[in-house]
Amino acid sequence: MEIVVLVKQVPDTESLIQIAGDGVSIKTEDLKWVMNPYDEFAVEEALRIREAQGGTVTILSMGPAKTVETIRTALAMGADKGVHINDPAAEGSDPLATAKILAAALKDIPFDLIIAGMRAVDGDNYQVAPAVAEFLGIPQITQVIKEEISGDTIRCHQVVEGGTAVIEAKLPVLFTAQRGLNEPRYASLPGIMKAKKKPLDVKTLADLGVDAGTAGTANRKVKIKALNPPPARKAITMIQGDDPVAQASELVKKLHEEAKIL
Amino acid sequence: MAQGIFVITEQREGTFRKVSFEALSEGRRLADAKNVPLVAVLCGSGLEALAGDLEKYGPDLILVADDPALAEYTTDAFTNVIAEAVKAQDPELIIIGASITGKDLSARLAARLDAGLAMDCVGVRLDGGDFVFTRPMYGGKVVADVTIDGTPKIAALRPNVMTITEAPRSAAVEKLAVQVGDVKTTVVERKLEATDKVELTEADIIVSGGRGTAGDFSVLEDLANTLGGAVGASRTAVDEGWRPHSDQVGQTGKVVSPNLYVACGISGAIQHLAGMSTSKVIVAINKDPEAPIFSKADYGIVGDLFKVVPAVTEEVKKLK
């Protein structure tokens, strides 16, 4: 089984995000960068499938030089090799352009299965993985919490509102990992040592035959005009006292008469 | 020139998702402002009676794709059918509810149409005739204003944010010639939980618990039941195995916008706040007066949730 995992490096979810002086980007200096949490589930699932069936797990990621740390983390978890698309011209690409670049890279990587996180927690677009599937002409199954492969068929349990749907498709397939799929392993010390020797190819857009004029911030279809802090809330009203019944009564009164939601 | 607004509605077994009415109401408002037609798209099987449910929200035209092959949502069939309708009618803007299905569909459709997509919008406005979409990024830690080059533009609206406004008119109903095309996935089964359980992302009221519950959610469930709401949980509560993954609210869980969010025994980690900060009214109940949750709440009670929450339940019952 040839498995490719799409991985993105993102700011840690405990990070404080601050808007940069240009008003359309964020300050990146003091951020801690990690593997997108949903991609950890994707890597873990790929490793489990390979452990059961044999094959290769390839990590594919696009981003600046520091992205290599995240690819190495996946290699340290046990993935076999990495492909890093590192090209200044690709920086700031929107999800459609990103998906086109990843799809171009996937022309040179054999795959039966592509796994990605169900969303990246920076852009929150939920978009790159389905677009990659579209550009490759393969089916997508999003928000998967369980999968079983038998022969050339994959059966996925997909989260839907109020329950799950069980979806089946013939490989090749792209599915996206939702929380609940598995518990990702930590990289072991021997894993980290081994990762340093694993193959990691670096590609530019030219290597992939992608026109730089379709990528990067300047060529976004979805243009960020402004970033703003979330709307500020009014100052909190503390319900005083230490008698729970009196506090509860006061709270319900406020919710009823002042906030008018009960 | 591309003109008009499409709203792709979502129904299952004859019941529309609430977000479809939110999307139609928003579509009507924008169509009026631009003086263009509003077109509702309805896909499924056995839909004769359903078009009438949409008229209340003011579409000028309802396009109906009614085919047994559309009885269950599949990405391929719905993308194929809707992409064809879009190509035929050439709308400027397509609005979709960003439910789980809506996210799956809008992402594939955007790639098919080579269209810019603003996912999970919490606002759409017109600025000199141009659409400006407001959408949270970084789990809601910042809010972006974005524009989209070219047409069609696609906006997926976050459920529970836009107001539903009735604007009844009699709409023309047109049947689409359905070509479902190549469908590479099969829906084997759907396992739905008891239907009286309110879906977290659509709930008007959420009572949520964290470490402070020590795993005992019974008083939270009583309050949620009394209020007709749903129960949510922090990442700690889920990691401890106290609640299922599907209950998790936060940057790595569900993003919710209820009218009322009651955080019980939740300290308020940044990643949790990211998932609930667009709630209209936030109540925090916590033993620790220094808990960060109080900085994001509208009303706060410092106290023992096992005493305060049951007392709130009793007060709500009195009110009713």
XYZ file of C-alpha atoms in Angstrom:
582
model
C 0.000 0.000 0.000
C 1.449 3.333 -1.078
C 0.184 6.014 1.297
C 0.785 9.754 1.052
C -0.030 11.998 4.011
C -0.604 15.717 3.428
C 0.850 17.624 6.356
C 0.908 21.299 7.286
C 2.951 23.185 9.835
C 0.775 25.570 11.855
C 1.036 27.743 14.994
C 0.449 25.746 18.180
C -3.210 26.000 19.257
C -2.183 27.467 22.630
C -0.499 30.371 20.796
C -1.654 33.914 21.161
C -2.255 35.148 17.613
C -1.414 38.814 16.999
C -2.092 40.861 13.899
C 0.992 42.219 12.141
C 1.530 45.863 11.213
C 0.349 45.331 7.631
C -3.120 44.465 8.948
C -3.490 41.432 6.696
C -1.089 38.914 8.235
C -0.121 37.685 11.693
C 3.054 38.197 13.702
C 5.106 35.054 13.282
C 8.222 35.846 15.331
C 7.232 34.423 18.704
C 5.057 31.549 17.562
C 5.707 27.927 18.349
C 5.175 25.877 15.172
C 3.788 22.361 15.266
C 2.236 19.745 13.025
C -1.436 20.561 12.422
C -3.182 18.465 15.134
C -5.521 16.763 12.646
C -2.509 15.793 10.505
C -1.132 13.861 13.491
C -4.186 11.597 13.253
C -3.549 11.253 9.515
C 0.098 10.257 9.991
C -0.809 7.807 12.760
C -3.481 6.130 10.641
C -1.091 5.835 7.694
C 1.479 4.139 9.935
C -1.121 1.692 11.274
C -2.232 0.781 7.755
C 1.380 0.245 6.676
C 2.051 -1.866 9.780
C -0.904 -4.087 8.857
C -0.413 -4.210 5.109
C 3.164 -3.235 4.302
C 4.042 -0.442 1.899
C 5.383 3.066 2.125
C 4.254 6.208 3.926
C 5.334 9.428 2.215
C 4.873 12.822 3.876
C 4.050 15.680 1.502
C 4.170 19.220 2.834
C 4.440 22.705 1.431
C 5.897 25.601 3.376
C 9.034 27.611 4.118
C 12.356 26.135 5.303
C 11.170 25.528 8.889
C 8.494 23.118 7.574
C 11.249 20.535 7.481
C 10.911 20.214 11.289
C 7.323 19.058 10.933
C 8.206 16.615 8.153
C 11.005 15.245 10.374
C 8.496 14.822 13.201
C 6.347 12.647 10.929
C 9.433 10.691 9.836
C 10.357 10.250 13.497
C 6.869 8.857 14.159
C 7.710 6.252 11.519
C 6.943 7.587 8.041
C 9.390 6.434 5.355
C 10.182 9.526 3.337
C 9.294 13.146 2.847
C 8.701 15.574 0.030
C 9.008 19.251 0.919
C 7.736 21.860 -1.512
C 9.754 24.929 -0.586
C 9.501 27.888 -2.921
C 9.157 31.547 -1.922
C 6.798 31.981 -4.894
C 4.310 29.601 -3.237
C 4.159 31.480 0.045
C 0.701 32.794 0.858
C -1.020 30.646 -1.786
C -4.765 30.252 -1.242
C -6.293 26.773 -0.816
C -7.039 26.281 -4.532
C -3.502 27.190 -5.611
C -2.058 25.069 -2.787
C -4.139 22.085 -3.870
C -2.985 22.483 -7.474
C 0.656 22.465 -6.363
C 0.141 19.399 -4.134
C -1.715 17.619 -6.948
C 1.183 18.389 -9.298
C 3.616 16.879 -6.776
C 1.395 13.787 -6.512
C 1.882 13.096 -10.215
C 5.406 11.942 -9.326
C 4.531 10.034 -6.135
C 2.748 6.683 -6.422
C -0.307 6.409 -4.134
C -3.190 4.092 -3.360
C -4.364 6.224 -0.489
C -3.979 9.882 0.488
C -4.737 10.960 4.050
C -4.934 14.528 5.345
C -6.209 16.306 8.434
C -9.851 17.364 8.074
C -8.796 20.986 8.410
C -5.700 23.002 9.206
C -6.172 25.030 12.372
C -4.596 28.192 10.924
C -6.631 29.029 7.817
C -9.602 26.863 8.931
C -10.529 26.336 5.280
C -11.412 22.595 5.208
C -10.594 22.918 1.553
C -7.158 21.807 0.400
C -7.661 18.044 0.738
C -10.989 17.861 -1.176
C -9.522 20.113 -3.871
C -6.503 17.795 -4.205
C -8.925 14.871 -4.645
C -10.809 16.818 -7.313
C -7.650 17.710 -9.223
C -6.516 14.065 -9.100
C -9.966 12.807 -10.095
C -10.309 10.534 -7.056
C -13.080 10.301 -4.446
C -12.881 12.149 -1.122
C -14.281 10.979 2.198
C -14.045 13.787 4.769
C -14.088 13.740 8.592
C -13.327 10.064 9.079
C -13.193 8.485 12.563
C -12.686 4.851 11.527
C -11.537 3.043 8.398
C -11.187 -0.543 7.255
C -9.434 -1.635 4.085
C -10.127 -4.948 2.464
C -8.504 -5.667 -0.870
C -8.911 -2.607 -3.051
C -11.893 -1.234 -1.108
C -11.903 1.197 1.817
C -14.844 1.590 4.162
C -14.869 4.794 6.212
C -17.005 5.932 9.117
C -17.626 9.602 8.517
C -18.929 12.022 11.116
C -22.227 13.627 10.107
C -24.532 15.802 12.183
C -26.182 13.521 14.719
C -24.260 10.355 13.919
C -22.026 8.629 11.399
C -22.277 7.570 7.775
C -20.464 4.501 6.499
C -18.993 5.211 3.066
C -17.272 2.778 0.772
C -15.056 3.389 -2.245
C -12.472 1.637 -4.382
C -8.891 2.830 -4.009
C -7.311 5.217 -4.793
C -9.143 7.418 -2.285
C -8.375 10.546 -0.289
C -9.824 10.697 3.212
C -9.489 13.328 5.938
C -8.896 12.524 9.585
C -11.230 13.728 12.319
C -10.495 13.586 16.054
C -11.411 10.113 17.332
C -9.709 8.234 14.491
C -6.793 7.169 16.721
C -4.351 8.295 19.393
C -1.212 9.518 17.627
C 2.040 8.016 18.897
C 4.937 10.113 20.147
C 8.195 9.991 18.246
C 10.652 7.743 20.117
C 14.317 8.684 20.570
C 15.486 5.952 18.139
C 12.735 7.182 15.782
C 14.114 10.706 15.954
C 17.644 9.440 15.254
C 16.463 7.340 12.299
C 14.434 10.209 10.883
C 17.591 12.188 10.286
C 18.728 9.623 7.720
C 15.413 9.182 5.929
C 15.091 10.565 2.379
C 13.627 14.048 2.122
C 13.279 15.609 -1.318
C 12.938 19.348 -1.705
C 10.987 20.612 -4.715
C 10.363 24.029 -6.214
C 7.348 25.003 -8.302
C 9.528 24.771 -11.410
C 10.431 21.165 -10.464
C 6.693 20.391 -10.396
C 5.933 22.205 -13.627
C 3.712 24.723 -11.827
C 3.645 28.306 -13.141
C 4.679 30.643 -10.299
C 2.200 33.143 -11.725
C -0.659 30.978 -10.377
C 0.659 30.820 -6.805
C 1.561 32.968 -3.839
C -0.100 35.876 -2.065
C -0.298 38.023 -5.211
C -2.329 35.411 -7.081
C -4.901 34.527 -4.425
C -8.494 34.334 -5.600
C -9.571 34.770 -1.991
C -7.907 38.021 -0.945
C -7.465 38.957 2.687
C -8.384 42.640 2.957
C -8.108 42.975 6.721
C -7.529 40.946 9.839
C -9.292 42.138 12.957
C -9.362 40.969 16.544
C -12.648 39.209 17.401
C -15.352 41.652 18.546
C -14.759 42.645 22.148
C -17.314 41.538 24.715
C -18.829 43.842 27.280
C -17.218 43.703 30.698
C -18.340 40.678 32.684
C -21.096 40.955 35.270
C -20.082 38.898 38.289
C -22.984 37.508 40.258
C -21.994 38.229 43.855
C -22.628 36.347 47.047
C -21.872 32.849 48.197
C -25.315 31.321 48.447
C -25.740 29.141 45.331
C -29.535 29.506 45.348
C -29.365 33.305 45.498
C -26.673 33.335 42.807
C -28.724 31.055 40.568
C -31.806 33.194 41.036
C -29.895 36.367 40.183
C -28.286 34.733 37.108
C -31.578 33.442 35.707
C -33.174 36.838 36.331
C -30.374 38.545 34.371
C -30.564 36.036 31.527
C -34.325 36.540 31.376
C -34.662 40.293 31.831
C -31.323 41.750 30.713
C -29.921 39.334 28.095
C -33.465 38.239 27.146
C -32.414 34.752 26.142
C -34.502 32.744 28.601
C -22.011 38.554 -17.018
C -22.508 36.410 -13.974
C -25.556 37.551 -12.051
C -27.794 36.374 -9.254
C -27.361 34.430 -6.068
C -27.642 30.670 -5.638
C -28.395 29.097 -2.284
C -27.684 25.376 -2.113
C -30.115 23.978 0.466
C -29.590 20.806 2.485
C -32.261 18.376 3.563
C -32.316 14.853 4.817
C -35.445 12.722 4.579
C -37.594 15.764 3.968
C -36.277 17.951 6.792
C -34.165 20.993 5.970
C -31.174 21.917 8.043
C -31.746 25.153 9.911
C -28.654 26.616 8.236
C -30.430 26.340 4.863
C -33.026 28.850 6.055
C -30.248 31.036 7.455
C -28.523 30.902 4.045
C -31.743 31.710 2.179
C -32.483 34.661 4.476
C -28.971 35.992 3.939
C -29.313 35.368 0.195
C -32.595 37.304 0.074
C -31.056 40.257 1.871
C -28.078 40.364 -0.515
C -30.226 39.784 -3.615
C -32.441 42.726 -2.623
C -29.408 44.931 -2.056
C -28.019 44.055 -5.493
C -31.424 43.833 -7.160
C -30.707 40.367 -8.564
C -32.684 37.121 -8.441
C -32.330 34.602 -5.623
C -32.309 30.980 -6.707
C -32.711 28.107 -4.244
C -31.283 24.744 -5.286
C -32.892 21.649 -3.824
C -31.325 18.216 -4.346
C -32.653 14.850 -3.237
C -35.259 12.236 -4.020
C -39.063 12.499 -3.705
C -39.040 16.264 -3.167
C -42.522 17.214 -4.493
C -43.748 18.660 -1.217
C -40.521 20.310 -0.145
C -40.172 23.270 -2.488
C -43.070 24.910 -0.617
C -41.012 24.927 2.605
C -38.454 27.159 0.897
C -40.897 29.749 -0.442
C -41.245 31.213 3.031
C -37.691 32.560 2.820
C -38.130 34.336 -0.457
C -36.385 32.663 -3.412
C -37.515 33.883 -6.843
C -36.783 30.516 -8.397
C -36.390 27.037 -6.970
C -34.316 24.586 -8.992
C -35.205 21.024 -8.071
C -32.900 18.091 -8.780
C -35.112 15.129 -7.897
C -33.642 11.721 -8.573
C -33.386 8.414 -6.673
C -29.596 8.645 -7.151
C -29.664 11.800 -4.989
C -31.540 10.170 -2.089
C -28.301 10.008 -0.073
C -25.680 12.742 -0.204
C -22.577 11.726 -2.120
C -19.876 14.257 -2.919
C -19.637 13.178 -6.564
C -23.331 13.159 -7.483
C -24.139 16.437 -5.737
C -21.057 18.187 -7.128
C -21.829 16.955 -10.640
C -25.467 18.073 -10.545
C -24.864 21.428 -8.866
C -21.848 22.286 -11.039
C -23.997 21.768 -14.140
C -26.760 24.000 -12.762
C -24.191 26.676 -11.921
C -22.694 26.551 -15.410
C -26.160 26.883 -16.968
C -27.288 29.822 -14.821
C -23.945 31.591 -14.212
C -24.623 33.074 -10.757
C -22.266 35.604 -9.224
C -22.473 34.133 -5.716
C -23.224 30.662 -4.363
C -24.175 30.371 -0.691
C -23.978 27.048 1.130
C -24.550 26.251 4.819
C -21.242 25.149 6.328
C -22.635 22.003 7.927
C -20.363 18.941 7.709
C -21.991 18.047 4.388
C -21.864 21.678 3.248
C -18.129 21.858 3.975
C -17.533 18.648 2.016
C -19.614 19.872 -0.926
C -18.445 23.485 -1.060
C -14.761 22.481 -1.070
C -15.237 20.022 -3.931
C -17.505 22.372 -5.868
C -15.016 25.244 -5.546
C -12.266 23.060 -7.023
C -14.573 21.852 -9.801
C -15.578 25.401 -10.748
C -12.143 26.908 -10.041
C -14.013 29.281 -7.749
C -12.790 31.128 -4.679
C -14.450 29.874 -1.483
C -14.840 31.752 1.788
C -15.396 28.955 4.326
C -17.373 29.280 7.553
C -18.414 32.909 7.112
C -19.987 34.760 10.018
C -20.894 37.795 7.920
C -21.383 38.946 4.337
C -21.707 42.602 3.356
C -21.650 44.692 0.238
C -19.009 47.359 -0.144
C -19.636 49.438 -3.281
C -21.271 46.481 -4.994
C -18.508 44.040 -4.011
C -19.087 41.206 -1.594
C -16.951 41.252 1.530
C -16.971 38.039 3.527
C -16.092 37.912 7.210
C -14.635 34.650 8.455
C -12.768 33.594 11.579
C -9.251 32.205 11.185
C -6.883 30.612 13.684
C -9.890 29.177 15.480
C -11.515 32.579 15.837
C -8.478 34.277 17.370
C -8.636 36.679 14.422
C -11.453 37.552 12.038
C -10.638 38.158 8.367
C -12.444 40.319 5.831
C -11.928 38.660 2.451
C -12.997 39.349 -1.112
C -13.098 36.816 -3.925
C -11.805 37.434 -7.446
C -13.802 36.103 -10.389
C -17.136 34.310 -10.483
C -18.797 32.310 -9.216
C -17.804 33.211 -5.673
C -18.708 30.652 -3.008
C -19.547 31.480 0.602
C -20.175 28.733 3.166
C -22.012 30.178 6.166
C -21.281 29.051 9.702
C -24.440 27.478 11.160
C -26.340 29.347 13.876
C -24.914 32.790 13.093
C -27.190 34.436 10.491
C -30.723 35.469 11.397
C -33.637 33.625 9.798
C -36.081 36.108 8.246
C -39.317 35.049 6.594
C -39.977 36.820 3.284
C -42.647 34.702 1.605
C -43.234 35.019 -2.103
C -44.445 32.588 -4.706
C -41.435 31.163 -6.448
C -41.185 29.565 -9.852
C -40.209 25.907 -9.566
C -38.063 24.387 -12.263
C -36.998 20.765 -12.516
C -33.401 20.133 -13.455
C -32.529 17.383 -15.914
C -30.418 15.297 -13.554
C -27.198 13.696 -14.789
C -25.550 12.292 -11.672
C -22.541 11.109 -13.690
C -19.684 9.083 -12.240
C -20.180 8.417 -8.520
C -17.216 6.723 -6.883
C -18.490 6.386 -3.311
C -21.355 4.346 -1.884
C -23.226 5.154 1.304
C -23.450 1.774 3.026
C -25.439 2.974 6.018
C -26.228 5.921 8.215
C -26.157 5.460 11.981
C -27.994 8.293 13.615
C -28.248 8.741 17.350
C -31.612 9.313 18.984
C -33.156 12.176 17.047
C -34.080 14.133 20.189
C -30.388 14.838 20.776
C -29.618 18.406 19.707
C -26.603 18.712 17.398
C -23.949 20.835 19.091
C -23.271 23.173 16.142
C -26.997 23.898 15.772
C -27.932 24.098 19.433
C -29.364 27.378 20.745
C -28.091 26.576 24.213
C -25.003 24.610 25.225
C -24.058 23.578 28.747
C -20.415 22.621 28.663
C -18.155 20.998 31.248
C -14.450 20.685 31.866
C -12.001 19.444 34.454
C -14.108 20.900 37.257
C -16.814 18.309 36.677
C -14.353 15.546 37.634
C -16.223 13.459 35.070
C -19.691 13.848 36.587
C -21.832 15.555 33.952
C -25.202 14.667 35.515
C -26.009 18.165 36.810
C -24.979 19.636 33.434
C -27.224 17.191 31.601
C -30.151 18.108 33.861
C -29.677 21.806 33.092
C -29.262 21.153 29.350
C -32.450 19.053 29.319
C -34.373 21.706 31.217
C -33.189 24.381 28.774
C -33.684 22.176 25.689
C -29.979 22.477 24.934
C -27.018 20.248 24.223
C -24.056 19.211 26.360
C -20.522 20.129 25.290
C -17.115 19.452 26.775
C -13.587 20.815 26.965
C -10.608 18.956 25.533
C -9.642 17.838 29.054
C -13.038 16.228 29.571
C -12.723 14.402 26.253
C -9.089 13.391 26.785
C -10.072 11.990 30.192
C -12.674 9.860 28.438
C -15.559 11.521 30.267
C -17.310 12.586 27.058
C -17.183 11.430 23.412
C -15.030 13.273 20.847
C -18.184 14.565 19.172
C -18.918 16.710 22.274
C -15.625 18.605 22.188
C -15.801 22.368 21.775
C -12.621 24.209 20.802
C -10.055 24.916 18.131
C -9.429 21.181 17.790
C -13.093 20.302 18.221
C -16.367 21.876 17.221
C -16.799 25.588 16.732
C -20.150 26.641 18.170
C -22.196 29.846 18.247
C -25.220 29.239 20.475
C -27.382 31.981 21.978
C -26.268 30.848 25.408
C -23.074 29.009 26.350
C -22.749 27.934 29.971
C -19.163 26.941 30.789
C -19.036 24.864 33.972
C -15.698 24.009 35.535
C -13.866 25.065 32.371
C -10.751 27.134 33.011
C -10.776 28.652 29.514
C -7.664 27.547 27.644
C -7.034 29.604 24.501
C -7.920 26.666 22.268
C -11.290 26.220 24.062
C -12.143 29.931 23.894
C -11.468 29.765 20.142
C -14.350 27.311 19.757
C -17.059 29.235 21.617
C -16.154 32.924 21.583
C -18.828 33.762 18.985
C -21.582 32.576 21.366
C -24.062 35.384 21.932
C -24.135 35.161 25.726
C -21.512 33.315 27.764
C -21.954 32.302 31.401
C -18.982 30.995 33.364
C -19.310 29.007 36.563
C -15.979 28.191 38.170
C -14.452 27.774 41.627
C -11.349 29.714 40.635
C -11.968 33.478 40.434
C -8.747 33.796 38.388
C -9.880 31.350 35.662
C -9.321 32.897 32.185
C -12.872 31.919 31.172
C -14.131 34.913 33.207
C -12.329 37.268 30.811
C -14.528 36.040 27.937
C -17.842 35.644 29.754
C -20.809 38.002 30.066
C -21.938 36.652 33.432
C -19.799 34.894 35.984
C -20.376 32.978 39.184
C -17.502 31.966 41.423
C -18.695 28.826 43.124
C -19.038 25.065 43.240
C -20.704 23.952 40.035
C -22.290 20.971 41.820
C -24.226 23.430 43.989
C -24.726 26.294 41.532
C -25.808 24.331 38.439
C -28.666 22.390 40.130
C -29.859 25.672 41.666
C -29.870 27.267 38.177
C -31.878 24.297 36.869
C -34.476 24.859 39.624
C -34.685 28.583 38.845
C -35.170 27.885 35.123
C -37.998 25.451 35.971
C -39.661 28.155 38.080
C -39.421 30.571 35.167
C -41.217 28.114 32.933
